[in-house]
Amino acid sequence: MNNPPTDAAARRAVKPLVCYEIDQLPPSNLELYQQARESMTMISEVTVPPRDGGTFEVPAGNFFRIVSVDGPQVGDLNLWNSRDLSERFFSGKTRQLHATHVSTGDRLWSTLPGLRPLATITHDTLDWYGWDDDGGGVHDVIGTRCDPYTNYMLKGVDYHHCCHSNLTRALAAARSMPLTEAELQVHDVMNVFMCTGFTRDTHQYFMKASPVRPGDFIEFFAEIDLLGALSTCPGGDCGSSHSDDSTPCYPLKVEIYQPAAGALQDWASPERSAYSGRHGL
Ligand SMILES: [Zn+2]
């Protein structure tokens, strides 16, 4: 509606600045974790059926993997401090601190006032993907999760197996909570294996078929005691639709691994933020 000012080109040409430099973050223990993972053994596993949700607990100092089995499938991941569900994955800050899509070496940060790493990504078999010609990448921390409310707004129908509902049912079952209480704990996800980006012309969020294949996995180190919930998105590989039963869907497996005794040396869980919490008062 407005004509550009005469200096529009100059204003647009101002150099962008990365908001948060990675080297300002607390140092990562990635090297230690890479050594420790060499000695790890699987101690438990959970299979999440298609179009459903499941939960898992990972004690601090252990690893967990989300593994593709049977066919290409996207997973929506929630993480909580297992002792205090009010501290949970902070998708927006993770995106600002790292990038729109995450991979090995990136950390999943917790909500304020905790703001500490919940998990560090220690291996990603899709790290070869990088950025495709559409500007897409895998494992995004952009999308929120498919949910029945947005679906109802757009299509006017009830659908009960959106990731939001799958995560809600899984948490309610794991913690013996009413659905209404569990729903309030469900938060913006990490879209595991999902391939997404923004269209170049209109900057709209897009998805395309995930490059994940059976055997692929992404692996995390649990920085604190974690409760995780994973939904097998009704969109399957998210190459055509979501929030309905039209796409082939597959299970996802979660595997928990423990490193050998002593492998973590004198490692300790990160503390919550040391900010005074006074907020100017
Ligand atoms: Zn979904």
mmCIF file of C-alpha atoms and ligand atoms in Angstrom:
data_model
loop_
_atom_site.group_PDB
_atom_site.id
_atom_site.type_symbol
_atom_site.label_atom_id
_atom_site.label_comp_id
_atom_site.label_asym_id
_atom_site.label_seq_id
_atom_site.Cartn_x
_atom_site.Cartn_y
_atom_site.Cartn_z
ATOM 1 C CA MET A 1 0.000 0.000 0.000
ATOM 2 C CA ASN A 2 2.982 2.333 0.434
ATOM 3 C CA ASN A 3 5.532 3.446 -2.121
ATOM 4 C CA PRO A 4 9.147 2.721 -1.190
ATOM 5 C CA PRO A 5 11.119 5.762 0.035
ATOM 6 C CA THR A 6 13.945 7.079 -2.146
ATOM 7 C CA ASP A 7 16.569 5.378 0.038
ATOM 8 C CA ALA A 8 14.759 1.984 0.086
ATOM 9 C CA ALA A 9 17.629 0.188 -1.646
ATOM 10 C CA ALA A 10 20.157 1.496 0.863
ATOM 11 C CA ARG A 11 17.952 0.545 3.811
ATOM 12 C CA ARG A 12 17.551 -2.978 2.451
ATOM 13 C CA ALA A 13 21.264 -3.344 1.789
ATOM 14 C CA VAL A 14 22.224 -3.000 5.474
ATOM 15 C CA LYS A 15 24.249 -6.069 6.467
ATOM 16 C CA PRO A 16 22.435 -8.691 8.574
ATOM 17 C CA LEU A 17 23.911 -9.632 11.930
ATOM 18 C CA VAL A 18 23.589 -13.088 13.469
ATOM 19 C CA CYS A 19 21.671 -12.413 16.727
ATOM 20 C CA TYR A 20 23.433 -14.968 18.895
ATOM 21 C CA GLU A 21 26.927 -16.181 18.087
ATOM 22 C CA ILE A 22 27.389 -19.899 18.715
ATOM 23 C CA ASP A 23 30.770 -19.270 20.349
ATOM 24 C CA GLN A 24 29.068 -17.199 23.060
ATOM 25 C CA LEU A 25 27.167 -20.272 24.279
ATOM 26 C CA PRO A 26 28.451 -22.272 27.232
ATOM 27 C CA PRO A 27 31.033 -24.740 25.898
ATOM 28 C CA SER A 28 29.631 -27.991 24.543
ATOM 29 C CA ASN A 29 30.820 -31.389 25.755
ATOM 30 C CA LEU A 30 30.298 -32.921 22.322
ATOM 31 C CA GLU A 31 33.779 -34.432 22.151
ATOM 32 C CA LEU A 32 33.295 -36.224 25.479
ATOM 33 C CA TYR A 33 29.861 -37.478 24.383
ATOM 34 C CA GLN A 34 31.296 -38.730 21.086
ATOM 35 C CA GLN A 35 33.812 -40.795 23.064
ATOM 36 C CA ALA A 36 31.196 -42.017 25.554
ATOM 37 C CA ARG A 37 28.804 -43.184 22.825
ATOM 38 C CA GLU A 38 31.459 -45.649 21.633
ATOM 39 C CA SER A 39 30.936 -47.691 24.820
ATOM 40 C CA MET A 40 27.163 -47.422 25.145
ATOM 41 C CA THR A 41 24.762 -50.338 25.299
ATOM 42 C CA MET A 42 21.004 -50.337 24.760
ATOM 43 C CA ILE A 43 19.030 -50.662 27.998
ATOM 44 C CA SER A 44 15.446 -50.244 26.769
ATOM 45 C CA GLU A 45 13.315 -49.436 23.758
ATOM 46 C CA VAL A 46 9.834 -48.179 23.007
ATOM 47 C CA THR A 47 7.982 -48.518 19.719
ATOM 48 C CA VAL A 48 5.430 -45.839 18.901
ATOM 49 C CA PRO A 49 2.763 -47.245 16.554
ATOM 50 C CA PRO A 50 1.655 -45.251 13.486
ATOM 51 C CA ARG A 51 -0.611 -42.215 14.162
ATOM 52 C CA ASP A 52 -0.058 -42.557 17.891
ATOM 53 C CA GLY A 53 2.121 -41.300 20.718
ATOM 54 C CA GLY A 54 4.456 -42.836 23.264
ATOM 55 C CA THR A 55 6.610 -41.676 26.161
ATOM 56 C CA PHE A 56 10.043 -42.622 27.454
ATOM 57 C CA GLU A 57 12.299 -41.677 30.367
ATOM 58 C CA VAL A 58 16.013 -41.027 29.927
ATOM 59 C CA PRO A 59 18.178 -40.558 33.024
ATOM 60 C CA ALA A 60 20.766 -37.758 32.778
ATOM 61 C CA GLY A 61 23.995 -39.026 31.257
ATOM 62 C CA ASN A 62 22.292 -41.561 28.984
ATOM 63 C CA PHE A 63 21.609 -41.358 25.271
ATOM 64 C CA PHE A 64 18.441 -41.887 23.263
ATOM 65 C CA ARG A 65 17.876 -42.516 19.600
ATOM 66 C CA ILE A 66 14.806 -42.016 17.463
ATOM 67 C CA VAL A 67 14.998 -44.659 14.759
ATOM 68 C CA SER A 68 13.130 -45.008 11.476
ATOM 69 C CA VAL A 69 11.668 -48.478 11.024
ATOM 70 C CA ASP A 70 9.496 -49.952 8.259
ATOM 71 C CA GLY A 71 9.095 -46.768 6.207
ATOM 72 C CA PRO A 72 9.640 -42.993 6.040
ATOM 73 C CA GLN A 73 7.969 -41.343 9.012
ATOM 74 C CA VAL A 74 8.164 -37.971 10.713
ATOM 75 C CA GLY A 75 8.125 -37.709 14.514
ATOM 76 C CA ASP A 76 7.064 -34.824 16.721
ATOM 77 C CA LEU A 77 9.184 -34.699 19.871
ATOM 78 C CA ASN A 78 8.400 -33.129 23.246
ATOM 79 C CA LEU A 79 10.896 -33.105 26.124
ATOM 80 C CA TRP A 80 10.406 -32.235 29.769
ATOM 81 C CA ASN A 81 12.509 -32.163 32.920
ATOM 82 C CA SER A 82 11.084 -35.432 34.286
ATOM 83 C CA ARG A 83 11.034 -34.000 37.852
ATOM 84 C CA ASP A 84 9.388 -30.687 36.938
ATOM 85 C CA LEU A 85 7.240 -30.592 33.814
ATOM 86 C CA SER A 86 7.154 -26.782 33.868
ATOM 87 C CA GLU A 87 10.696 -26.912 32.480
ATOM 88 C CA ARG A 88 10.385 -28.139 28.933
ATOM 89 C CA PHE A 89 11.782 -27.818 25.429
ATOM 90 C CA PHE A 90 11.959 -24.211 24.191
ATOM 91 C CA SER A 91 11.646 -24.514 20.435
ATOM 92 C CA GLY A 92 11.759 -20.768 19.714
ATOM 93 C CA LYS A 93 14.954 -20.084 21.676
ATOM 94 C CA THR A 94 16.614 -23.212 20.271
ATOM 95 C CA ARG A 95 15.844 -21.872 16.780
ATOM 96 C CA GLN A 96 17.340 -18.475 17.657
ATOM 97 C CA LEU A 97 20.450 -19.930 19.277
ATOM 98 C CA HIS A 98 21.170 -22.502 16.566
ATOM 99 C CA ALA A 99 19.088 -22.484 13.376
ATOM 100 C CA THR A 100 15.700 -23.355 11.874
ATOM 101 C CA HIS A 101 16.891 -26.982 11.563
ATOM 102 C CA VAL A 102 19.169 -28.782 14.011
ATOM 103 C CA SER A 103 21.761 -31.539 13.774
ATOM 104 C CA THR A 104 24.841 -32.944 15.505
ATOM 105 C CA GLY A 105 26.340 -30.574 18.070
ATOM 106 C CA ASP A 106 23.182 -28.488 18.482
ATOM 107 C CA ARG A 107 21.476 -28.433 21.860
ATOM 108 C CA LEU A 108 17.783 -28.464 22.721
ATOM 109 C CA TRP A 109 17.280 -25.697 25.308
ATOM 110 C CA SER A 110 14.730 -25.499 28.106
ATOM 111 C CA THR A 111 12.110 -22.853 28.797
ATOM 112 C CA LEU A 112 12.728 -19.824 31.006
ATOM 113 C CA PRO A 113 13.710 -19.519 33.772
ATOM 114 C CA GLY A 114 15.715 -22.731 33.314
ATOM 115 C CA LEU A 115 17.371 -22.010 29.967
ATOM 116 C CA ARG A 116 19.818 -24.879 30.013
ATOM 117 C CA PRO A 117 20.448 -27.690 27.552
ATOM 118 C CA LEU A 118 17.964 -30.545 27.950
ATOM 119 C CA ALA A 119 19.738 -32.628 25.326
ATOM 120 C CA THR A 120 22.645 -32.435 22.896
ATOM 121 C CA ILE A 121 22.418 -34.032 19.451
ATOM 122 C CA THR A 122 25.290 -36.513 19.199
ATOM 123 C CA HIS A 123 24.619 -38.234 15.870
ATOM 124 C CA ASP A 124 22.362 -37.701 12.871
ATOM 125 C CA THR A 125 22.430 -40.080 9.917
ATOM 126 C CA LEU A 126 20.674 -37.402 7.815
ATOM 127 C CA ASP A 127 23.443 -34.842 8.352
ATOM 128 C CA TRP A 128 24.391 -35.252 4.663
ATOM 129 C CA TYR A 129 21.129 -33.586 3.575
ATOM 130 C CA GLY A 130 22.121 -30.006 4.335
ATOM 131 C CA TRP A 131 19.986 -27.462 2.448
ATOM 132 C CA ASP A 132 18.217 -28.515 -0.732
ATOM 133 C CA ASP A 133 17.448 -26.357 -3.784
ATOM 134 C CA ASP A 134 14.078 -25.365 -2.299
ATOM 135 C CA GLY A 135 15.788 -24.091 0.845
ATOM 136 C CA GLY A 136 14.520 -27.107 2.803
ATOM 137 C CA GLY A 137 16.344 -28.944 5.570
ATOM 138 C CA VAL A 138 15.571 -31.748 8.045
ATOM 139 C CA HIS A 139 14.751 -31.795 11.786
ATOM 140 C CA ASP A 140 13.054 -28.423 12.086
ATOM 141 C CA VAL A 141 12.346 -26.379 15.176
ATOM 142 C CA ILE A 142 9.954 -24.095 13.273
ATOM 143 C CA GLY A 143 6.636 -25.899 13.065
ATOM 144 C CA THR A 144 4.535 -26.219 16.164
ATOM 145 C CA ARG A 145 2.805 -29.638 15.729
ATOM 146 C CA CYS A 146 -0.304 -30.597 13.778
ATOM 147 C CA ASP A 147 -3.331 -30.102 16.018
ATOM 148 C CA PRO A 148 -7.082 -30.712 15.916
ATOM 149 C CA TYR A 149 -7.978 -27.055 16.510
ATOM 150 C CA THR A 150 -6.200 -25.696 13.417
ATOM 151 C CA ASN A 151 -7.520 -28.666 11.457
ATOM 152 C CA TYR A 152 -11.073 -27.902 12.595
ATOM 153 C CA MET A 153 -10.636 -24.225 11.716
ATOM 154 C CA LEU A 154 -9.486 -25.100 8.187
ATOM 155 C CA LYS A 155 -11.612 -28.156 7.401
ATOM 156 C CA GLY A 156 -14.503 -28.101 9.873
ATOM 157 C CA VAL A 157 -13.997 -31.737 10.945
ATOM 158 C CA ASP A 158 -12.877 -33.467 14.127
ATOM 159 C CA TYR A 159 -9.657 -35.459 13.687
ATOM 160 C CA HIS A 160 -8.218 -37.147 16.783
ATOM 161 C CA HIS A 161 -4.750 -38.351 15.739
ATOM 162 C CA CYS A 162 -2.920 -35.090 15.157
ATOM 163 C CA CYS A 163 0.470 -34.923 16.891
ATOM 164 C CA HIS A 164 -0.964 -32.593 19.541
ATOM 165 C CA SER A 165 -3.559 -35.212 20.494
ATOM 166 C CA ASN A 166 -1.091 -38.110 20.247
ATOM 167 C CA LEU A 167 1.302 -36.319 22.613
ATOM 168 C CA THR A 168 -1.562 -35.392 24.951
ATOM 169 C CA ARG A 169 -2.849 -38.989 25.210
ATOM 170 C CA ALA A 170 0.687 -40.345 25.702
ATOM 171 C CA LEU A 171 1.520 -37.899 28.492
ATOM 172 C CA ALA A 172 -1.853 -38.407 30.187
ATOM 173 C CA ALA A 173 -1.260 -42.177 30.237
ATOM 174 C CA ALA A 174 2.364 -41.904 31.419
ATOM 175 C CA ARG A 175 1.627 -39.537 34.308
ATOM 176 C CA SER A 176 -1.955 -40.614 35.102
ATOM 177 C CA MET A 177 -3.189 -37.104 34.349
ATOM 178 C CA PRO A 178 -6.567 -36.018 33.010
ATOM 179 C CA LEU A 179 -6.373 -35.166 29.295
ATOM 180 C CA THR A 180 -7.138 -31.513 30.043
ATOM 181 C CA GLU A 181 -4.111 -31.284 32.338
ATOM 182 C CA ALA A 182 -1.785 -33.199 30.021
ATOM 183 C CA GLU A 183 -2.779 -31.035 27.061
ATOM 184 C CA LEU A 184 -1.459 -27.917 28.803
ATOM 185 C CA GLN A 185 1.976 -29.543 29.131
ATOM 186 C CA VAL A 186 2.265 -30.325 25.425
ATOM 187 C CA HIS A 187 4.483 -27.771 23.713
ATOM 188 C CA ASP A 188 6.078 -26.794 20.408
ATOM 189 C CA VAL A 189 8.052 -29.713 19.077
ATOM 190 C CA MET A 190 11.227 -30.667 17.362
ATOM 191 C CA ASN A 191 10.052 -32.094 14.029
ATOM 192 C CA VAL A 192 12.312 -35.137 13.822
ATOM 193 C CA PHE A 193 13.091 -36.250 10.226
ATOM 194 C CA MET A 194 10.674 -33.653 8.815
ATOM 195 C CA CYS A 195 11.865 -31.766 5.724
ATOM 196 C CA THR A 196 10.671 -28.177 5.718
ATOM 197 C CA GLY A 197 11.536 -24.647 4.757
ATOM 198 C CA PHE A 198 10.026 -21.351 3.668
ATOM 199 C CA THR A 199 8.947 -20.662 0.092
ATOM 200 C CA ARG A 200 11.249 -18.154 -1.570
ATOM 201 C CA ASP A 201 8.505 -15.917 -2.962
ATOM 202 C CA THR A 202 6.003 -15.713 -0.086
ATOM 203 C CA HIS A 203 8.075 -17.078 2.843
ATOM 204 C CA GLN A 204 5.347 -19.589 3.687
ATOM 205 C CA TYR A 205 6.181 -22.671 5.706
ATOM 206 C CA PHE A 206 6.404 -25.701 3.409
ATOM 207 C CA MET A 207 6.970 -29.405 3.876
ATOM 208 C CA LYS A 208 8.208 -32.004 1.430
ATOM 209 C CA ALA A 209 8.652 -35.781 1.597
ATOM 210 C CA SER A 210 11.212 -36.635 4.260
ATOM 211 C CA PRO A 211 14.472 -38.193 2.998
ATOM 212 C CA VAL A 212 14.469 -40.552 6.036
ATOM 213 C CA ARG A 213 14.672 -44.289 5.343
ATOM 214 C CA PRO A 214 14.485 -47.319 7.655
ATOM 215 C CA GLY A 215 17.695 -47.537 9.685
ATOM 216 C CA ASP A 216 18.201 -43.774 9.858
ATOM 217 C CA PHE A 217 18.342 -42.309 13.342
ATOM 218 C CA ILE A 218 18.994 -39.150 15.303
ATOM 219 C CA GLU A 219 20.698 -39.519 18.664
ATOM 220 C CA PHE A 220 20.650 -37.295 21.732
ATOM 221 C CA PHE A 221 22.564 -37.098 25.006
ATOM 222 C CA ALA A 222 20.281 -36.427 27.991
ATOM 223 C CA GLU A 223 21.752 -33.484 29.896
ATOM 224 C CA ILE A 224 19.195 -33.784 32.722
ATOM 225 C CA ASP A 225 16.641 -36.445 33.696
ATOM 226 C CA LEU A 226 14.192 -36.360 30.803
ATOM 227 C CA LEU A 227 10.661 -37.375 30.076
ATOM 228 C CA GLY A 228 10.139 -37.543 26.321
ATOM 229 C CA ALA A 229 7.005 -37.955 24.235
ATOM 230 C CA LEU A 230 7.018 -38.804 20.560
ATOM 231 C CA SER A 231 4.149 -38.682 18.071
ATOM 232 C CA THR A 232 4.215 -40.522 14.770
ATOM 233 C CA CYS A 233 2.684 -37.746 12.675
ATOM 234 C CA PRO A 234 -0.443 -38.709 10.709
ATOM 235 C CA GLY A 235 1.310 -37.013 7.764
ATOM 236 C CA GLY A 236 3.707 -40.004 7.494
ATOM 237 C CA ASP A 237 6.693 -38.663 5.523
ATOM 238 C CA CYS A 238 4.800 -35.334 5.269
ATOM 239 C CA GLY A 239 5.088 -35.401 1.479
ATOM 240 C CA SER A 240 1.397 -34.917 0.736
ATOM 241 C CA SER A 241 -0.958 -34.152 3.609
ATOM 242 C CA HIS A 242 -1.298 -34.203 7.366
ATOM 243 C CA SER A 243 -4.107 -34.271 9.927
ATOM 244 C CA ASP A 244 -5.975 -37.107 8.169
ATOM 245 C CA ASP A 245 -5.773 -40.865 7.545
ATOM 246 C CA SER A 246 -4.889 -40.689 3.835
ATOM 247 C CA THR A 247 -1.083 -41.039 4.018
ATOM 248 C CA PRO A 248 0.843 -44.263 4.756
ATOM 249 C CA CYS A 249 2.258 -44.067 8.285
ATOM 250 C CA TYR A 250 4.911 -46.141 10.015
ATOM 251 C CA PRO A 251 6.092 -46.725 13.575
ATOM 252 C CA LEU A 252 9.133 -45.039 15.104
ATOM 253 C CA LYS A 253 11.389 -46.653 17.674
ATOM 254 C CA VAL A 254 13.018 -44.932 20.631
ATOM 255 C CA GLU A 255 16.121 -46.656 21.992
ATOM 256 C CA ILE A 256 17.760 -45.736 25.302
ATOM 257 C CA TYR A 257 21.506 -46.306 25.684
ATOM 258 C CA GLN A 258 23.786 -46.200 28.703
ATOM 259 C CA PRO A 259 27.503 -45.443 28.369
ATOM 260 C CA ALA A 260 30.087 -47.592 30.197
ATOM 261 C CA ALA A 261 30.871 -46.671 33.814
ATOM 262 C CA GLY A 262 33.427 -43.873 33.920
ATOM 263 C CA ALA A 263 32.964 -42.961 30.252
ATOM 264 C CA LEU A 264 31.628 -39.525 31.195
ATOM 265 C CA GLN A 265 34.576 -38.807 33.530
ATOM 266 C CA ASP A 266 33.625 -35.893 35.825
ATOM 267 C CA TRP A 267 30.685 -34.728 33.712
ATOM 268 C CA ALA A 268 27.806 -33.081 35.634
ATOM 269 C CA SER A 269 24.298 -32.026 34.611
ATOM 270 C CA PRO A 270 24.015 -28.326 33.673
ATOM 271 C CA GLU A 271 22.405 -26.044 36.254
ATOM 272 C CA ARG A 272 19.422 -23.784 35.581
ATOM 273 C CA SER A 273 20.230 -20.213 34.520
ATOM 274 C CA ALA A 274 22.053 -18.192 37.186
ATOM 275 C CA TYR A 275 20.123 -14.983 36.332
ATOM 276 C CA SER A 276 18.979 -13.329 39.589
ATOM 277 C CA GLY A 277 15.313 -13.358 38.561
ATOM 278 C CA ARG A 278 14.741 -9.803 39.867
ATOM 279 C CA HIS A 279 13.440 -8.404 36.544
ATOM 280 C CA GLY A 280 14.333 -4.883 37.576
ATOM 281 C CA LEU A 281 12.552 -4.845 40.952
HETATM 282 ZN ZN ZN B 1 1.932 -34.074 13.051
#
